[in-house]
PDB file of C-alpha atoms and ligand atoms in Angstrom:
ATOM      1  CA  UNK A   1     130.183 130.979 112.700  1.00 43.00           C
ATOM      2  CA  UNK A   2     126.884 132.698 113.404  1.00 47.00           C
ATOM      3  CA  UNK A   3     123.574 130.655 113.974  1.00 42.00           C
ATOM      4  CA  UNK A   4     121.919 131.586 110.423  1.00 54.00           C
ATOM      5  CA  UNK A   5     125.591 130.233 108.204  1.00 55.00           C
ATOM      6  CA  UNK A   6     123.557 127.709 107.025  1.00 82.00           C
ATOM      7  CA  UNK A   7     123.582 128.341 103.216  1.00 96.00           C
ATOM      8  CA  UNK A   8     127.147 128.631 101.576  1.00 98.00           C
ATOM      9  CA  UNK A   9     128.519 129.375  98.592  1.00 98.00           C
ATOM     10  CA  UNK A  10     131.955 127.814  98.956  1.00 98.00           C
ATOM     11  CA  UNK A  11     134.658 129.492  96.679  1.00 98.00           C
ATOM     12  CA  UNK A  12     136.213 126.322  95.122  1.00 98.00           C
ATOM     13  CA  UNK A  13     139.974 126.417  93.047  1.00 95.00           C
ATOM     14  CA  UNK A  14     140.203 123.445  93.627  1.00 95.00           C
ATOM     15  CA  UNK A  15     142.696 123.070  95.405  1.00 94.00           C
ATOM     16  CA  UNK A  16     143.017 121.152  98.949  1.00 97.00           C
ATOM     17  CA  UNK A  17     142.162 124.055 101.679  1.00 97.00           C
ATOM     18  CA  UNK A  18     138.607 125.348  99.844  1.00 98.00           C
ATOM     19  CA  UNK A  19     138.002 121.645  98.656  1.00 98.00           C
ATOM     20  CA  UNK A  20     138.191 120.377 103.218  1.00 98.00           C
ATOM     21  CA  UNK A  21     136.535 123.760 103.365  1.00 98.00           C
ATOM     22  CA  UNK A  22     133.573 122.119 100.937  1.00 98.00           C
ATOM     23  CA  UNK A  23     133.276 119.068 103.033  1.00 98.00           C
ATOM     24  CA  UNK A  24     133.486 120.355 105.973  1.00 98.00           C
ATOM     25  CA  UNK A  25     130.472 122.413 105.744  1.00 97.00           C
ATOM     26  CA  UNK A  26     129.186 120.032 103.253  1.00 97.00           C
ATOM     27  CA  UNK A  27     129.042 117.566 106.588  1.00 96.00           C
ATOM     28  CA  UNK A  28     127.239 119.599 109.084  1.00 95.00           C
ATOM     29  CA  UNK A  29     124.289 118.813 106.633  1.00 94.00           C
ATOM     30  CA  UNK A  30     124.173 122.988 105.681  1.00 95.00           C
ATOM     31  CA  UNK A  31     123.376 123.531 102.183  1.00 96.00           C
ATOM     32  CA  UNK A  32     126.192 124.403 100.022  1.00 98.00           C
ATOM     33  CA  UNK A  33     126.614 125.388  96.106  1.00 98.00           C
ATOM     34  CA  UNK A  34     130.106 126.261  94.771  1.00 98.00           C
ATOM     35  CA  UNK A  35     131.849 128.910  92.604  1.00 98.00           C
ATOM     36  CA  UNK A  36     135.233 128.602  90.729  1.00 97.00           C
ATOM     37  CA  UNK A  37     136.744 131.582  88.967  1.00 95.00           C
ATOM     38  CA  UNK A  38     138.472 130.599  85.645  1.00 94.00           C
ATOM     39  CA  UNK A  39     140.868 133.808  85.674  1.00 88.00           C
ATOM     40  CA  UNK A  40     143.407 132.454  83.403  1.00 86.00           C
ATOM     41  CA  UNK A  41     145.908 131.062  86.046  1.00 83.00           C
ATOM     42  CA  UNK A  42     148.527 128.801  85.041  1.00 77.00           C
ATOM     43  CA  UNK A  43     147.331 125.919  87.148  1.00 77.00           C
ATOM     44  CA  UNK A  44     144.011 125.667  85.199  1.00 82.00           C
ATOM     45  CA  UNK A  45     144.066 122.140  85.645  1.00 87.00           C
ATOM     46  CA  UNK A  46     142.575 122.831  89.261  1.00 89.00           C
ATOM     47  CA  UNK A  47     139.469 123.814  87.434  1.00 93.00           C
ATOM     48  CA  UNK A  48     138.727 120.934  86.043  1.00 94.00           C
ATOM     49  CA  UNK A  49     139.282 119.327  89.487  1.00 95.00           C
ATOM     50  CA  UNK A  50     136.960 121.536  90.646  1.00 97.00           C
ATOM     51  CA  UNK A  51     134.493 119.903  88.924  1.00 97.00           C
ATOM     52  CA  UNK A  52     135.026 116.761  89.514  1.00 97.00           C
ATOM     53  CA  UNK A  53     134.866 117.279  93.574  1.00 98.00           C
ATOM     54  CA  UNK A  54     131.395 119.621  93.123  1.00 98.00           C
ATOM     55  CA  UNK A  55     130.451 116.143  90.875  1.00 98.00           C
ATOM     56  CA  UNK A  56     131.604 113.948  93.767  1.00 97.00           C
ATOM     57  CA  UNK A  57     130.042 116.177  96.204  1.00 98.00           C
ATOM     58  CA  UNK A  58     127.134 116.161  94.197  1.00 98.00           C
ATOM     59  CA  UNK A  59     126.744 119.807  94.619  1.00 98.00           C
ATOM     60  CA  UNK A  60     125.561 122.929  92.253  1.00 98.00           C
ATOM     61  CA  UNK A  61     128.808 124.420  90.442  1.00 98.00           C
ATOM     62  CA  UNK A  62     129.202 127.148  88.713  1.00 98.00           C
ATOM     63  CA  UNK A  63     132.432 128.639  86.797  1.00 97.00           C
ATOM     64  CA  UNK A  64     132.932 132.069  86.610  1.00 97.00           C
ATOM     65  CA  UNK A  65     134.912 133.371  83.245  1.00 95.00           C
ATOM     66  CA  UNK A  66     136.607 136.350  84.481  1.00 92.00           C
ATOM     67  CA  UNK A  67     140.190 135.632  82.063  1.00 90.00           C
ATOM     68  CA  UNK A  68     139.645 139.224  80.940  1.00 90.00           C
ATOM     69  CA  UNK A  69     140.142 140.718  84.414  1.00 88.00           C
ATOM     70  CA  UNK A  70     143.440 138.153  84.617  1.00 86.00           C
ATOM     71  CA  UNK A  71     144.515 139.550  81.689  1.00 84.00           C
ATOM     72  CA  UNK A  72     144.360 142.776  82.750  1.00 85.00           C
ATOM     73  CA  UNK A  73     146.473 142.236  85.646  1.00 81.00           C
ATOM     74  CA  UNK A  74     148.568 139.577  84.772  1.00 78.00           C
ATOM     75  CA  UNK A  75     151.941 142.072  85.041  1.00 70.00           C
ATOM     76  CA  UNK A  76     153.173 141.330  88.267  1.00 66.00           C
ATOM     77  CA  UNK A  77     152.392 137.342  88.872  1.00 70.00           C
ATOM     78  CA  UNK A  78     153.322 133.993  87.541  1.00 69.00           C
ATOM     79  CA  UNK A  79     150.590 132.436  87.588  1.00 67.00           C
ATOM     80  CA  UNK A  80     148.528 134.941  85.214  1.00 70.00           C
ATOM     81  CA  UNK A  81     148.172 134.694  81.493  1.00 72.00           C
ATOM     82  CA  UNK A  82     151.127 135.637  79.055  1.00 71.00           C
ATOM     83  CA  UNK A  83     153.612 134.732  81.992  1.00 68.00           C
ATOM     84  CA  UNK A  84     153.860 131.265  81.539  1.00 70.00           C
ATOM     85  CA  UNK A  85     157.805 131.944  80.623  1.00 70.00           C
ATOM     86  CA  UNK A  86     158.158 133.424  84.051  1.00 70.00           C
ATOM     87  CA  UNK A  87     159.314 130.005  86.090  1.00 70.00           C
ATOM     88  CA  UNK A  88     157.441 129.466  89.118  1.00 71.00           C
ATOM     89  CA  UNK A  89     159.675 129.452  92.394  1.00 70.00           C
ATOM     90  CA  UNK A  90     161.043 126.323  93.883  1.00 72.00           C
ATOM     91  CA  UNK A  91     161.715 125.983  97.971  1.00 68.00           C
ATOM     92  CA  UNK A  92     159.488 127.042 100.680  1.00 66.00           C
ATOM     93  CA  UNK A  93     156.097 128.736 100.672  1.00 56.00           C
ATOM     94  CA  UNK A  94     157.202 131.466 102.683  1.00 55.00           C
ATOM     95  CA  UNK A  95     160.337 132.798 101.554  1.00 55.00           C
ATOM     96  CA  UNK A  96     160.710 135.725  99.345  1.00 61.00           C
ATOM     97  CA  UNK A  97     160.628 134.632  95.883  1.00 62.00           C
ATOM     98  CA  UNK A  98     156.494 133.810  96.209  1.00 65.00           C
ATOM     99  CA  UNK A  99     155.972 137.195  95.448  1.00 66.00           C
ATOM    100  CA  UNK A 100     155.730 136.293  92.038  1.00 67.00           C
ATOM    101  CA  UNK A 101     152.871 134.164  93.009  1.00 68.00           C
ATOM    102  CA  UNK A 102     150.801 137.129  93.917  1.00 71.00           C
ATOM    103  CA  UNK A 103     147.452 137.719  92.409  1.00 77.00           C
ATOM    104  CA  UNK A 104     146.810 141.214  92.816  1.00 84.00           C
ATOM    105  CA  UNK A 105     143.589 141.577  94.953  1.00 89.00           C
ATOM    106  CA  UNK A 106     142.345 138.185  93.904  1.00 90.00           C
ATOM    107  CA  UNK A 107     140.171 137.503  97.444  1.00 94.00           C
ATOM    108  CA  UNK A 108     138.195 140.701  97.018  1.00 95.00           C
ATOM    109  CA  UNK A 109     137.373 140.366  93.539  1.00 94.00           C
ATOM    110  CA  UNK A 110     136.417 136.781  93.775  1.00 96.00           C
ATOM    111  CA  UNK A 111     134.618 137.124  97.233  1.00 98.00           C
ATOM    112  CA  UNK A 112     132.648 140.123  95.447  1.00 98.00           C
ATOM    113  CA  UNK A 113     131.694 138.708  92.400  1.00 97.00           C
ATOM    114  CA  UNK A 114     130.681 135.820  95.079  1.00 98.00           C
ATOM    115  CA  UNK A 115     128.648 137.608  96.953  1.00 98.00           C
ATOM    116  CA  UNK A 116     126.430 139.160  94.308  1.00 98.00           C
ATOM    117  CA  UNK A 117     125.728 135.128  93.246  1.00 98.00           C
ATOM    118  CA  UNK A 118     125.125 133.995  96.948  1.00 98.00           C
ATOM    119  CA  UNK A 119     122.534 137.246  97.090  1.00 97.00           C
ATOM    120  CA  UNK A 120     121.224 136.043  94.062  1.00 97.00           C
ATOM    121  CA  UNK A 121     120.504 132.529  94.538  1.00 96.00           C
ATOM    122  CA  UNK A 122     119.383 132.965  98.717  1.00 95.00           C
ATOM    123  CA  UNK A 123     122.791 131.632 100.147  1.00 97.00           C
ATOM    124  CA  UNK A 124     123.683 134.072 103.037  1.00 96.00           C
ATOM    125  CA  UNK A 125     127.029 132.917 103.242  1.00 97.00           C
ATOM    126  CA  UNK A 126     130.073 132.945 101.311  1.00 98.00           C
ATOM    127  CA  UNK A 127     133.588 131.016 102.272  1.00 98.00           C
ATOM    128  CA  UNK A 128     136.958 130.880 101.171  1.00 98.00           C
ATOM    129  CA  UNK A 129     139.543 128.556 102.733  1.00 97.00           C
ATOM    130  CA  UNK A 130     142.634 130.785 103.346  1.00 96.00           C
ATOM    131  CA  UNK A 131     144.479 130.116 106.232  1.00 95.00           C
ATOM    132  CA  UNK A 132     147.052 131.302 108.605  1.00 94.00           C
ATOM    133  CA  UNK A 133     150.187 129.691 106.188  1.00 88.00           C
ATOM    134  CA  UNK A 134     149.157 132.304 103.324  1.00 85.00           C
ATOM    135  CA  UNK A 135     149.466 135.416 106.010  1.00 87.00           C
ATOM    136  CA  UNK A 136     152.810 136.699 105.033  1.00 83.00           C
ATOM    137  CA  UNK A 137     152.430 136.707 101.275  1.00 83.00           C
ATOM    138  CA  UNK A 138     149.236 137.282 100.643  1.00 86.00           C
ATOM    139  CA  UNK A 139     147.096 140.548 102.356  1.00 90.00           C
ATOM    140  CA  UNK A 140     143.755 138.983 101.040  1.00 93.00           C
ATOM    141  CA  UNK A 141     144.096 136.019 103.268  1.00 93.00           C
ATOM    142  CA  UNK A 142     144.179 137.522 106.622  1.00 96.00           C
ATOM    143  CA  UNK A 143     141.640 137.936 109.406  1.00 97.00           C
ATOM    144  CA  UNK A 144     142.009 141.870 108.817  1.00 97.00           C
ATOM    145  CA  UNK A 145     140.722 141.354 105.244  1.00 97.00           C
ATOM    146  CA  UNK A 146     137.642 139.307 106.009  1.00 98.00           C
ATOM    147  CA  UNK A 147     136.542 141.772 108.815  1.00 98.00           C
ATOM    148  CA  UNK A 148     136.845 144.606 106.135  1.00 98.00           C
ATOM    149  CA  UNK A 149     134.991 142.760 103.733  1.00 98.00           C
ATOM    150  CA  UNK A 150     132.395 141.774 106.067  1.00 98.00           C
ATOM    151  CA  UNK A 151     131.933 145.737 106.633  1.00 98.00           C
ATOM    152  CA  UNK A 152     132.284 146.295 102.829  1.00 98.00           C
ATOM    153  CA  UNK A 153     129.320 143.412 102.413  1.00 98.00           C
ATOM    154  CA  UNK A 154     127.189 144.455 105.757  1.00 97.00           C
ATOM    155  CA  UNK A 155     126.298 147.850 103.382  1.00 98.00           C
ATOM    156  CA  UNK A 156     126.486 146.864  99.922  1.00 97.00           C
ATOM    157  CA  UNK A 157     123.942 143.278 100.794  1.00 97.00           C
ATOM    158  CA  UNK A 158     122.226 145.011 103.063  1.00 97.00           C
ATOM    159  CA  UNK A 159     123.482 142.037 105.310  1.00 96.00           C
ATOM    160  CA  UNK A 160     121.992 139.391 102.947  1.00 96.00           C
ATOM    161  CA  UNK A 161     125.538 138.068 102.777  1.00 97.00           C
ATOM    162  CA  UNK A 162     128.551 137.626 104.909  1.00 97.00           C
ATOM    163  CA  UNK A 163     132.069 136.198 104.445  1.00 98.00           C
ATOM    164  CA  UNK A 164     133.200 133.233 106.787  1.00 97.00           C
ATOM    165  CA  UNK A 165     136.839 131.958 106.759  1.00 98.00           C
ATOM    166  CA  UNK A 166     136.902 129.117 109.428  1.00 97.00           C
ATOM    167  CA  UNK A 167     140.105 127.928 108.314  1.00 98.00           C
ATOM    168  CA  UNK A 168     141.871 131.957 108.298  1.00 97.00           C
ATOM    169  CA  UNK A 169     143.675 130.692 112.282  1.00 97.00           C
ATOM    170  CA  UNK A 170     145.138 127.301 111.492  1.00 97.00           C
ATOM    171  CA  UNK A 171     147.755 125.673 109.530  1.00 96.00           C
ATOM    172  CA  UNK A 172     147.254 123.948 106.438  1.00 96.00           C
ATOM    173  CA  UNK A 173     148.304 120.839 109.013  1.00 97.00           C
ATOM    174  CA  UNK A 174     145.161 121.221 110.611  1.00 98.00           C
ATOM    175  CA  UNK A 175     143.302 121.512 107.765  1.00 98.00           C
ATOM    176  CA  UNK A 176     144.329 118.269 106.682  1.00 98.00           C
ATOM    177  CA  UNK A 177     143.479 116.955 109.556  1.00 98.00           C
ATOM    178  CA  UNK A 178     140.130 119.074 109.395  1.00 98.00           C
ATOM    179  CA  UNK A 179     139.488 117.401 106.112  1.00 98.00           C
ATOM    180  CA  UNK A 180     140.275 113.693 106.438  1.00 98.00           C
ATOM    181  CA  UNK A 181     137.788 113.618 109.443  1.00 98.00           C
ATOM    182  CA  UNK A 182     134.877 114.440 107.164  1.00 98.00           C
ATOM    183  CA  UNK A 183     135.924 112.493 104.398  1.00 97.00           C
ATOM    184  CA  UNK A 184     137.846 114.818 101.966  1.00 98.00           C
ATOM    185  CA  UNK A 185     138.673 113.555  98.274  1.00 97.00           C
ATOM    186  CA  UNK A 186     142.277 114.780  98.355  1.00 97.00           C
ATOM    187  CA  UNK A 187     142.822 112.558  95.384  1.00 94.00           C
ATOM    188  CA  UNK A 188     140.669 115.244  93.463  1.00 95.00           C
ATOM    189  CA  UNK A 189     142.528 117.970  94.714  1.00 96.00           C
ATOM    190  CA  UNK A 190     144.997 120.567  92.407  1.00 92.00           C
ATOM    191  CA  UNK A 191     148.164 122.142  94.272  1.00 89.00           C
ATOM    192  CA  UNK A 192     151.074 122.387  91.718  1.00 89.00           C
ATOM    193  CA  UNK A 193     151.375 125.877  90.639  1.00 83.00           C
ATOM    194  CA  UNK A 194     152.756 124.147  87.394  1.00 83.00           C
ATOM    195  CA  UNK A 195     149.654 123.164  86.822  1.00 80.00           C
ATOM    196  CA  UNK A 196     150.512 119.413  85.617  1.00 82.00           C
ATOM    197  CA  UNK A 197     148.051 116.736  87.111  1.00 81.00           C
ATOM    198  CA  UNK A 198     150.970 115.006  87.857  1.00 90.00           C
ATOM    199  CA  UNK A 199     152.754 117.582  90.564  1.00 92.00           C
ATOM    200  CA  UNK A 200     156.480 118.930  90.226  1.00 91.00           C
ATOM    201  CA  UNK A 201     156.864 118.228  94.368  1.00 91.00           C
ATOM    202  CA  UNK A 202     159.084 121.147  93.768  1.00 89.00           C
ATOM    203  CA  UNK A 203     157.110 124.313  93.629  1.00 87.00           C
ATOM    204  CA  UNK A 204     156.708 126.075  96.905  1.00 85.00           C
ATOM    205  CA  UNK A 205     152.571 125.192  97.045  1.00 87.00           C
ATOM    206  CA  UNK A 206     153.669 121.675  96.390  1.00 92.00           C
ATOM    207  CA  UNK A 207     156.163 121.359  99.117  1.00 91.00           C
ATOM    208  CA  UNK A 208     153.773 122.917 101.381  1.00 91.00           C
ATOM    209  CA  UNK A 209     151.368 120.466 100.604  1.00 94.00           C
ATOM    210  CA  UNK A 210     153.825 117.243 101.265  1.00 94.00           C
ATOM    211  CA  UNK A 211     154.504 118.836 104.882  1.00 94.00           C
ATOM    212  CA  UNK A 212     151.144 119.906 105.703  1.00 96.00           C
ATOM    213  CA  UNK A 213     150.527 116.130 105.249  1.00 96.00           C
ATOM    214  CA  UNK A 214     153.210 114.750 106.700  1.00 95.00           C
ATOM    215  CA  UNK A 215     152.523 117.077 109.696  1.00 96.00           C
ATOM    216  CA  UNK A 216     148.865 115.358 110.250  1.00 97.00           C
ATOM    217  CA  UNK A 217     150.104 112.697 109.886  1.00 96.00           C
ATOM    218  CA  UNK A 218     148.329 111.620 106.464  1.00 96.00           C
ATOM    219  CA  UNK A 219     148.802 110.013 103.598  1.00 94.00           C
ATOM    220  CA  UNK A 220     148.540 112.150 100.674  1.00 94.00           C
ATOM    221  CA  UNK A 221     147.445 110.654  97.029  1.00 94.00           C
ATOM    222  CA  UNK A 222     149.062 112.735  94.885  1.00 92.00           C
ATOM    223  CA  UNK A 223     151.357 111.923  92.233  1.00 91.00           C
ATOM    224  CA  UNK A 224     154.679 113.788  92.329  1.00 93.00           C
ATOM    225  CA  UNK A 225     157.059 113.959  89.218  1.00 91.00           C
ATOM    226  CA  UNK A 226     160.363 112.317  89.723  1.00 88.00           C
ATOM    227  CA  UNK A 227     163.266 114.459  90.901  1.00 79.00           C
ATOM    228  CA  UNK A 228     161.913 116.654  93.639  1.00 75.00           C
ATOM    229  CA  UNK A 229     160.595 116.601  97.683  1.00 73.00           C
ATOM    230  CA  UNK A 230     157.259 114.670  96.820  1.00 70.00           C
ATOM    231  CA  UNK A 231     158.834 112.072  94.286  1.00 71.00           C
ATOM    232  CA  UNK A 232     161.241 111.302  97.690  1.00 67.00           C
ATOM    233  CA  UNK A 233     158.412 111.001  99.935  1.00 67.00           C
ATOM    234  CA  UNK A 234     156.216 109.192  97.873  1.00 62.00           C
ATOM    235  CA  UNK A 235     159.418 106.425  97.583  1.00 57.00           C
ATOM    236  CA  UNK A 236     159.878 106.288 100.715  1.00 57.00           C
ATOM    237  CA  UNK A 237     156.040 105.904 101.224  1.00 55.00           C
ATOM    238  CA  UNK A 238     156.111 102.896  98.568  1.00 52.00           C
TER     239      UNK A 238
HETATM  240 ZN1   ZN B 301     154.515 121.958  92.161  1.00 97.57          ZN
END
């Protein structure tokens, strides 16, 4: 990260890898505002969680209505408006089936729309917290994407605003571990792509999740619905 990434506009789901991302830039004192982008995704709930952990934070927040746009392009993925019939795949992250869990070009559009608020409010930063897990099935969270956007944003800001991904070469192990050093609320945090505050343990974000933690060796607070990895793990927790 370059000597001036001292302003950031964080984008937040809500979820656990932007929400470590939030604290952890939150905690080298940096100023730092957040942006969620209510698209019309099946996991809304993480939205709401959003807000609570830019409350907690006690950070500026600001929601970004872009449904329309999700509409639009809701044909191919699960998690986009209308599919809700479509079931969301069960087993691990990376096989296959998580296809269906692609947003088509979601990064870019959110990191623009991103960058014309940073430019806009004098934060010359924005970052996302993809990471090296999310490689295979998604193209917008890969270190070849943020150098292109960074060229893309170099001429249309002028080079008021760049993109950082600190977390885009580790696991999500690491950034559990990056994130319960400074302090991350991973009780506020949305993963289930089911989008029930109480999480299947089944879905292939939510089994991620349970051995990202288990990796770092951390407890995680989430409630898991009976039936599925989590529920185990959290009985054998208890
Ligand atoms: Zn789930």
């Amino acid at each position: 990260v370059a000597k001036t990434d001292n302003e950031f506009l964080v984008v937040l789901s809500g979820g656990m890898d932007s929400t470590a991302l939030l604290y952890s830039l939150k905690a080298t004192g940096a100023r730092v505002e957040a942006v969620s982008f209510d698209y019309g995704q099946r996991h809304k709930m993480e939205l709401a969680c959003a807000t609570f952990i830019c409350q907690h934070a006690g950070i500026e927040h600001r929601i970004i209505d872009i449904t329309s746009v999700g509409k639009a392009i809701a044909g191919v993925s699960a998690l986009l408006p209308g599919n809700n019939d479509i079931p969301v795949p069960h087993g691990h992250y990376a096989a296959d089936n998580m296809a269906i869990t692609v947003v088509p070009n979601r990064n870019a559009i959110m990191t623009n729309i991103a960058a014309g608020i940073a430019w806009a409010h004098d934060l010359n930063t924005v970052a996302i917290g993809i990471h090296k897990g999310d490689w295979a099935q998604y193209p917008d969270c890969t270190p070849e994407f943020v150098v292109a956007m960074n060229t893309l944003l170099g001429v249309a800001t002028e080079n008021r605003v760049q993109l950082v991904a600190p977390f885009v070469n580790i696991t999500k192990a690491e950034i559990v571990a990056v994130g319960e050093k400074v302090n991350t609320p991973w009780a506020l945090t949305q993963t289930c792509y089911e989008g029930t505050r109480i999480a299947c343990g089944r879905c292939g974000t939510c089994v991620e999740r349970i051995e990202a933690f288990d990796l770092a060796g951390v407890v995680d607070p989430m409630e898991y619905a009976p039936g599925g990895v989590g529920y185990a793990r959290e009985v054998v927790k208890a």
